Coordinates of C-alpha atoms in Angstrom, one line a residue:
M1 CA 0.0 0.0 0.0
I2 CA 1.3 3.5 -0.8
S3 CA 0.4 6.4 1.4
V4 CA -1.0 9.4 -0.4
G5 CA -1.6 11.5 2.7
W6 CA -4.5 11.8 5.0
Q7 CA -8.1 13.0 4.4
E8 CA -7.3 16.5 5.6
N9 CA -4.0 16.8 3.7
P10 CA -3.7 14.5 0.7
D11 CA -0.4 14.4 -1.0
L12 CA -1.4 15.5 -4.5
D13 CA 2.1 15.1 -5.9
K14 CA 2.2 11.5 -4.8
I15 CA -1.2 10.9 -6.3
A16 CA 0.0 12.4 -9.6
E17 CA 3.1 10.2 -9.5
L18 CA 0.9 7.1 -9.5
K19 CA -0.7 8.3 -12.8
P20 CA -4.3 7.1 -12.2
D21 CA -6.7 7.0 -15.2
L22 CA -9.7 7.6 -12.9
I23 CA -10.1 8.8 -9.3
L24 CA -13.2 7.9 -7.3
M25 CA -13.7 10.0 -4.3
T26 CA -16.2 10.6 -1.6
G27 CA -17.9 14.0 -1.4
E28 CA -16.5 14.6 2.1
K29 CA -13.6 16.6 0.6
E30 CA -15.2 18.4 -2.2
D31 CA -12.6 21.2 -2.0
F32 CA -10.0 18.8 -3.5
Y33 CA -12.2 17.8 -6.4
E34 CA -10.8 20.5 -8.8
E35 CA -7.2 19.7 -7.9
L36 CA -7.7 15.9 -8.3
S37 CA -9.5 16.5 -11.6
K38 CA -6.3 18.1 -13.0
I39 CA -4.5 14.7 -12.3
A40 CA -7.1 12.4 -13.8
A41 CA -10.8 12.1 -14.5
T42 CA -12.5 12.3 -11.1
V43 CA -15.9 11.1 -10.0
G44 CA -17.2 12.1 -6.6
Y45 CA -19.8 10.2 -4.6
Q46 CA -21.6 11.7 -1.6
I47 CA -21.7 9.6 1.5
N48 CA -23.9 10.8 4.3
T49 CA -21.7 10.4 7.4
D50 CA -24.4 11.7 9.6
E51 CA -26.3 8.5 9.2
N52 CA -25.4 4.9 8.3
W53 CA -24.5 4.8 4.6
D54 CA -25.5 1.9 2.4
Y55 CA -22.4 0.5 0.7
H56 CA -24.8 -1.3 -1.8
E57 CA -25.9 2.1 -3.2
T58 CA -22.4 3.4 -3.4
S59 CA -21.1 0.3 -5.1
L60 CA -23.8 0.4 -7.7
K61 CA -23.0 4.1 -8.4
V62 CA -19.4 3.2 -8.9
A63 CA -20.3 0.3 -11.1
E64 CA -22.4 2.7 -13.3
T65 CA -19.2 4.6 -14.0
F66 CA -17.9 1.5 -15.7
D67 CA -21.3 0.4 -17.1
K68 CA -21.2 -2.7 -14.9
R69 CA -24.3 -2.2 -12.7
G70 CA -25.8 -5.6 -13.5
E71 CA -22.5 -7.4 -12.6
M72 CA -22.3 -5.4 -9.4
K73 CA -25.8 -6.3 -8.4
K74 CA -24.9 -10.0 -8.8
D75 CA -21.8 -9.6 -6.7
L76 CA -23.7 -7.8 -4.0
D77 CA -26.3 -10.6 -3.9
R78 CA -23.4 -13.1 -3.3
V79 CA -21.9 -10.8 -0.6
D80 CA -25.3 -10.6 1.1
A81 CA -25.6 -14.3 1.3
K82 CA -22.1 -14.6 2.8
E83 CA -22.9 -11.8 5.3
A84 CA -25.9 -13.7 6.5
V85 CA -23.8 -16.8 7.3
F86 CA -21.2 -14.5 8.9
E87 CA -23.8 -12.8 11.1
E88 CA -25.0 -16.2 12.3
N89 CA -21.5 -17.2 13.2
V90 CA -20.7 -14.0 15.0
K91 CA -23.9 -14.2 17.0
A92 CA -23.2 -17.8 18.0
K93 CA -19.6 -16.9 19.1
F94 CA -20.1 -13.4 20.7
G95 CA -23.7 -13.3 21.7
D96 CA -24.6 -9.9 23.0
Q97 CA -21.1 -8.5 23.4
K98 CA -20.5 -4.9 22.3
L99 CA -18.4 -3.9 19.3
M100 CA -16.1 -0.8 19.3
Y101 CA -14.5 0.0 15.9
L102 CA -11.1 1.8 16.2
S103 CA -8.8 3.1 13.6
V104 CA -5.2 3.1 14.9
T105 CA -2.5 5.2 13.0
D106 CA 0.9 6.4 13.9
N107 CA -0.6 9.7 14.9
D108 CA -3.8 8.8 16.8
I109 CA -6.5 6.4 17.7
R110 CA -10.0 7.2 16.5
Y111 CA -13.3 5.7 17.6
Y112 CA -15.8 5.4 14.8
A113 CA -19.3 5.8 16.0
Y114 CA -22.5 4.6 14.3
G115 CA -22.5 7.2 11.6
H116 CA -19.2 6.2 10.1
F117 CA -19.3 2.4 10.4
G118 CA -23.0 1.8 11.2
Y119 CA -23.2 -0.8 8.5
L120 CA -21.1 -3.1 10.6
Y121 CA -23.6 -2.8 13.4
D122 CA -26.6 -3.0 11.1
T123 CA -25.4 -5.8 8.9
Y124 CA -24.1 -8.1 11.6
H125 CA -26.4 -6.9 14.4
F126 CA -23.6 -6.0 16.7
N127 CA -24.4 -4.1 19.9
R128 CA -22.7 -0.7 20.1
A129 CA -20.2 0.1 22.8

């Protein structure tokens, strides 16, 4: 994996060095859209971080960019089936224990509440810490 900076401070020179043909970005940092568009074709997707976001919807939007919506729908159906089995296994192993999702970097530790990773709680019916 190659670091291209952090959300608040992307390394635009490093991104340009990688010579992408297409950049897919969330709308959380719309102020970088114009700069990224100078590097490569850039498509932005809005993810509502105030609420749980549906990765199905985002995946289908990205697939539309490549005219692959039908294939993505089939892939998501397969993922849904696997998630159902995973959910059963998690419930059997962990019962009603609480989940806390942390992101650990060299600089800090962040706790992601429901709005950022709510799909983990919703999909697998984890109890929130």
